[in-house]
CSV table of C-alpha atoms in Angstrom, one decimal:
chain,number,residue,atom,x,y,z
A,1,MET,CA,-16.4,11.4,6.4
A,2,ASP,CA,-18.8,8.9,8.0
A,3,PHE,CA,-17.4,5.5,7.2
A,4,GLU,CA,-20.1,3.7,9.2
A,5,GLU,CA,-23.0,5.5,7.7
A,6,GLY,CA,-21.4,4.8,4.3
A,7,GLU,CA,-18.9,6.2,1.9
A,8,ILE,CA,-18.1,5.3,-1.7
A,9,LEU,CA,-14.4,5.7,-2.5
A,10,TYR,CA,-12.5,5.2,-5.8
A,11,PHE,CA,-9.0,3.6,-5.9
A,12,ASP,CA,-6.5,2.7,-8.6
A,13,LYS,CA,-5.7,-0.9,-7.8
A,14,PRO,CA,-1.9,-1.6,-7.8
A,15,TYR,CA,-0.3,-4.2,-10.0
A,16,GLU,CA,-0.1,-7.7,-8.4
A,17,TRP,CA,-2.6,-6.8,-5.6
A,18,SER,CA,-5.7,-8.9,-5.5
A,19,SER,CA,-9.0,-7.1,-5.0
A,20,PHE,CA,-9.2,-8.7,-1.6
A,21,ASP,CA,-5.8,-7.2,-0.8
A,22,VAL,CA,-7.1,-3.7,-1.6
A,23,VAL,CA,-10.2,-4.1,0.6
A,24,ASN,CA,-8.2,-5.5,3.5
A,25,ARG,CA,-5.7,-2.6,3.3
A,26,ILE,CA,-8.4,0.0,3.2
A,27,ARG,CA,-10.4,-1.6,6.0
A,28,TYR,CA,-7.3,-1.8,8.2
A,29,ALA,CA,-6.5,1.9,7.5
A,30,ILE,CA,-10.1,3.0,8.3
A,31,CYS,CA,-10.2,0.9,11.5
A,32,ARG,CA,-6.9,2.3,12.6
A,33,HIS,CA,-8.0,5.9,11.8
A,34,LEU,CA,-11.2,5.5,13.8
A,35,ASN,CA,-9.7,3.4,16.5
A,36,ARG,CA,-12.2,0.6,15.8
A,37,LYS,CA,-11.9,-3.2,15.5
A,38,LYS,CA,-14.3,-3.7,12.6
A,39,ILE,CA,-16.1,-1.9,9.8
A,40,LYS,CA,-17.8,-3.1,6.7
A,41,VAL,CA,-15.8,-2.6,3.5
A,42,GLY,CA,-16.4,-4.2,0.1
A,43,HIS,CA,-15.7,-3.6,-3.6
A,44,ALA,CA,-17.9,-3.3,-6.6
A,45,GLY,CA,-16.2,-5.4,-9.2
A,46,THR,CA,-13.2,-7.7,-9.0
A,47,LEU,CA,-9.9,-7.0,-10.8
A,48,ASP,CA,-7.3,-9.8,-11.5
A,49,PRO,CA,-4.0,-9.4,-9.6
A,50,LEU,CA,-2.1,-8.6,-12.8
A,51,ALA,CA,-4.6,-5.9,-13.8
A,52,THR,CA,-4.7,-2.3,-12.5
A,53,GLY,CA,-7.2,0.5,-12.5
A,54,VAL,CA,-10.5,1.6,-11.2
A,55,MET,CA,-11.9,-0.1,-8.1
A,56,ILE,CA,-15.0,1.2,-6.3
A,57,ILE,CA,-14.8,0.7,-2.6
A,58,CYS,CA,-17.9,0.9,-0.3
A,59,THR,CA,-17.9,1.2,3.4
A,60,GLY,CA,-20.5,0.8,6.1
A,61,ARG,CA,-24.1,1.0,4.9
A,62,ALA,CA,-23.0,1.9,1.5
A,63,THR,CA,-22.0,-1.7,1.0
A,64,LYS,CA,-25.7,-2.3,0.2
A,65,ARG,CA,-25.1,-0.4,-3.0
A,66,ILE,CA,-22.4,-2.7,-4.3
A,67,GLU,CA,-24.7,-4.7,-6.6
A,68,GLU,CA,-26.1,-1.5,-8.1
A,69,LEU,CA,-22.6,-0.1,-8.7
A,70,GLN,CA,-21.3,-3.3,-10.3
A,71,TYR,CA,-23.7,-2.8,-13.2
A,72,GLY,CA,-21.9,0.3,-14.4
A,73,VAL,CA,-20.4,0.0,-17.9
A,74,LYS,CA,-16.6,-0.9,-17.8
A,75,GLU,CA,-13.8,0.4,-20.0
A,76,TYR,CA,-10.5,-1.4,-20.3
A,77,VAL,CA,-7.3,-0.9,-22.2
A,78,ALA,CA,-5.7,-4.3,-22.9
A,79,THR,CA,-2.4,-5.5,-24.5
A,80,LEU,CA,-2.5,-8.8,-26.2
A,81,GLN,CA,0.4,-11.0,-27.3
A,82,LEU,CA,-0.6,-12.9,-30.5
A,83,GLY,CA,0.7,-16.3,-31.5
A,84,ALA,CA,0.6,-18.0,-28.1
A,85,THR,CA,-1.8,-19.0,-25.3
A,86,THR,CA,-1.5,-19.6,-21.5
A,87,PRO,CA,-3.9,-21.6,-19.3
A,88,SER,CA,-5.1,-18.5,-17.6
A,89,PHE,CA,-5.1,-16.3,-20.8
A,90,ASP,CA,-2.7,-13.9,-19.1
A,91,ARG,CA,0.9,-13.8,-17.7
A,92,GLU,CA,0.0,-15.6,-14.5
A,93,HIS,CA,1.0,-18.9,-16.2
A,94,PRO,CA,3.6,-19.8,-18.8
A,95,VAL,CA,2.9,-20.2,-22.4
A,96,ASP,CA,1.4,-23.6,-23.2
A,97,ALA,CA,1.0,-23.4,-27.0
A,98,THR,CA,2.2,-21.4,-29.9
A,99,PHE,CA,0.5,-20.6,-33.2
A,100,PRO,CA,1.3,-19.1,-36.6
A,101,THR,CA,1.1,-15.3,-37.0
A,102,ALA,CA,2.6,-14.6,-40.4
A,103,HIS,CA,-0.9,-14.2,-41.9
A,104,ILE,CA,-2.0,-11.5,-39.3
A,105,THR,CA,-2.2,-8.0,-40.6
A,106,GLU,CA,-3.8,-4.8,-39.2
A,107,ALA,CA,-6.6,-5.1,-41.7
A,108,LEU,CA,-7.3,-8.6,-40.5
A,109,ILE,CA,-7.3,-7.5,-36.9
A,110,LEU,CA,-9.7,-4.6,-37.6
A,111,GLY,CA,-12.1,-6.9,-39.5
A,112,THR,CA,-11.9,-9.5,-36.7
A,113,LEU,CA,-12.5,-7.0,-33.9
A,114,SER,CA,-15.7,-5.7,-35.6
A,115,ARG,CA,-17.2,-9.1,-35.1
A,116,PHE,CA,-17.0,-8.8,-31.4
A,117,LYS,CA,-19.1,-5.6,-31.1
A,118,GLY,CA,-22.6,-6.0,-29.8
A,119,GLU,CA,-24.0,-9.1,-28.0
A,120,ILE,CA,-21.5,-12.0,-27.7
A,121,TRP,CA,-21.5,-15.3,-25.9
A,122,GLN,CA,-18.4,-15.9,-23.7
A,123,VAL,CA,-17.2,-18.9,-21.8
A,124,PRO,CA,-15.4,-17.6,-18.6
A,125,PRO,CA,-11.8,-18.7,-18.0
A,126,ILE,CA,-11.3,-21.8,-15.9
A,127,TYR,CA,-8.9,-19.7,-13.8
A,128,SER,CA,-11.8,-17.5,-12.5
A,129,ALA,CA,-14.1,-17.1,-9.5
A,130,VAL,CA,-17.1,-18.4,-11.3
A,131,LYS,CA,-18.8,-21.0,-9.1
A,132,VAL,CA,-19.4,-24.6,-10.2
A,133,ASP,CA,-21.2,-26.9,-7.8
A,134,GLY,CA,-20.5,-24.5,-5.0
A,135,LYS,CA,-16.8,-24.2,-5.7
A,136,ARG,CA,-14.7,-21.6,-7.5
A,137,ALA,CA,-13.6,-22.6,-11.0
A,138,PHE,CA,-10.0,-21.8,-10.2
A,139,ASP,CA,-10.1,-24.4,-7.4
A,140,TYR,CA,-10.7,-27.1,-10.0
A,141,ALA,CA,-8.1,-25.6,-12.4
A,142,ARG,CA,-5.4,-25.6,-9.7
A,143,LYS,CA,-6.1,-29.3,-9.0
A,144,GLY,CA,-5.8,-30.1,-12.7
A,145,LYS,CA,-9.5,-31.1,-12.9
A,146,ASP,CA,-11.6,-30.4,-16.0
A,147,VAL,CA,-14.9,-28.5,-15.5
A,148,GLU,CA,-17.5,-27.3,-18.0
A,149,LEU,CA,-18.3,-23.6,-17.7
A,150,LYS,CA,-21.5,-22.3,-19.4
A,151,PRO,CA,-21.3,-19.4,-21.8
A,152,LYS,CA,-22.8,-16.1,-20.8
A,153,LEU,CA,-24.4,-13.5,-23.0
A,154,LEU,CA,-22.5,-10.2,-22.7
A,155,VAL,CA,-22.5,-6.8,-24.5
A,156,ILE,CA,-19.4,-5.2,-26.0
A,157,ASP,CA,-20.4,-1.6,-26.6
A,158,GLU,CA,-17.1,-0.5,-28.2
A,159,ILE,CA,-13.9,-2.3,-29.2
A,160,GLU,CA,-11.1,-0.3,-30.8
A,161,LEU,CA,-7.6,-1.1,-32.0
A,162,LEU,CA,-5.2,1.4,-30.4
A,163,SER,CA,-2.0,0.0,-31.8
A,164,PHE,CA,-0.5,-3.0,-33.5
A,165,ASP,CA,3.3,-3.9,-33.6
A,166,SER,CA,3.8,-6.6,-36.2
A,167,SER,CA,7.5,-7.0,-35.3
A,168,VAL,CA,6.5,-8.5,-31.9
A,169,MET,CA,2.9,-9.4,-32.7
A,170,GLN,CA,1.4,-7.3,-29.9
A,171,MET,CA,-1.8,-5.3,-30.1
A,172,THR,CA,-3.5,-2.9,-27.7
A,173,ILE,CA,-7.3,-2.5,-27.7
A,174,ARG,CA,-9.8,-0.4,-25.8
A,175,VAL,CA,-13.0,-2.2,-24.8
A,176,VAL,CA,-16.2,-0.8,-23.4
A,177,CYS,CA,-18.4,-3.7,-22.1
A,178,SER,CA,-21.1,-4.9,-19.7
A,179,LYS,CA,-20.7,-6.4,-16.2
A,180,GLY,CA,-19.3,-9.9,-16.2
A,181,THR,CA,-17.0,-9.6,-19.2
A,182,TYR,CA,-13.7,-11.3,-18.9
A,183,ILE,CA,-11.1,-9.5,-21.0
A,184,ARG,CA,-8.8,-12.5,-20.6
A,185,ALA,CA,-11.5,-14.6,-22.3
A,186,LEU,CA,-12.0,-11.9,-24.9
A,187,ALA,CA,-8.3,-12.1,-25.7
A,188,ARG,CA,-8.6,-15.9,-26.0
A,189,ASP,CA,-11.5,-15.6,-28.4
A,190,ILE,CA,-9.8,-12.9,-30.5
A,191,GLY,CA,-6.8,-15.1,-30.9
A,192,LYS,CA,-9.0,-18.0,-32.1
A,193,ALA,CA,-10.9,-15.7,-34.5
A,194,LEU,CA,-7.5,-14.6,-36.0
A,195,ASP,CA,-6.7,-18.3,-36.6
A,196,SER,CA,-3.9,-18.0,-34.0
A,197,GLY,CA,-3.7,-17.6,-30.3
A,198,ALA,CA,-3.6,-14.7,-27.8
A,199,TYR,CA,-3.2,-13.9,-24.2
A,200,LEU,CA,-3.1,-10.7,-22.1
A,201,THR,CA,0.2,-9.1,-21.2
A,202,ALA,CA,-1.3,-6.0,-19.6
A,203,LEU,CA,-4.8,-4.9,-18.5
A,204,ARG,CA,-6.0,-1.6,-17.1
A,205,ARG,CA,-9.6,-0.8,-16.1
A,206,THR,CA,-9.9,2.9,-17.0
A,207,ARG,CA,-13.6,3.5,-16.2
A,208,ILE,CA,-16.6,2.2,-14.3
A,209,GLY,CA,-19.7,4.1,-15.2
A,210,ASP,CA,-18.7,7.8,-14.9
A,211,ILE,CA,-15.7,7.1,-12.7
A,212,THR,CA,-12.3,7.3,-14.4
A,213,VAL,CA,-8.8,6.6,-13.2
A,214,ALA,CA,-8.2,10.3,-13.0
A,215,GLN,CA,-10.7,10.4,-10.1
A,216,CYS,CA,-9.1,7.6,-8.2
A,217,LEU,CA,-6.8,7.6,-5.1
A,218,THR,CA,-3.7,5.5,-4.8
A,219,ILE,CA,-3.1,3.3,-1.9
A,220,ASP,CA,-0.1,5.4,-1.0
A,221,GLN,CA,-2.4,8.4,-0.5
A,222,LEU,CA,-4.3,6.8,2.4
A,223,PRO,CA,-2.1,8.0,5.3
A,224,THR,CA,-2.0,11.6,4.1
A,225,LEU,CA,-5.7,11.8,3.4
A,226,PHE,CA,-6.6,10.4,6.8
A,227,ALA,CA,-4.2,12.8,8.4
A,228,GLU,CA,-6.0,15.7,6.6
A,229,ASP,CA,-9.3,14.1,7.4
A,230,THR,CA,-10.4,14.6,3.8
A,231,LEU,CA,-11.0,10.9,2.8
């Protein structure tokens, strides 16, 4: 493979790795394999550290295609805990509020999810990389500063209830959506629409465009694939 001319690779991001961690590890492995000090490596679409799944990695001149690749439709499978919220809308931070759940039924969930299909306006999470006055929103959040984030128009092509366990008030959904959709923020908004609260306990990106998890390499496969010169 010609990493300088440009390759497009697909990886399954590990749990608790940042997208930057993945890029760094792959860049290091390629440089070591080629006995070089530097090579361009980037990704087409950030995943939160607590999420797993499809990441598209571009090398060399193929990094010019990152913006194009980012526009591929995304598919996610997400598990939501109902009846509570966290500041980051996932498990990165502890629960900061609890809400009633006795009124929540599967029928109510199904009716509520249908309202999120199509064009929706979404306010990004404060714990996100959205820029405000040149700084990332999470920089303000970590300093305890309030900042107003503007809502963005997004498209939810599909939203499907996969399971609902009323004994623990957890639900799993499948979402097919446009670039820029924050599933954490979607969880927040679903919780509000249910007259309760919600946050993510698990998130997996299962597809970007036509690329699925089944086509992805794991980080652990890097040494073997380099040795075989098939990466």
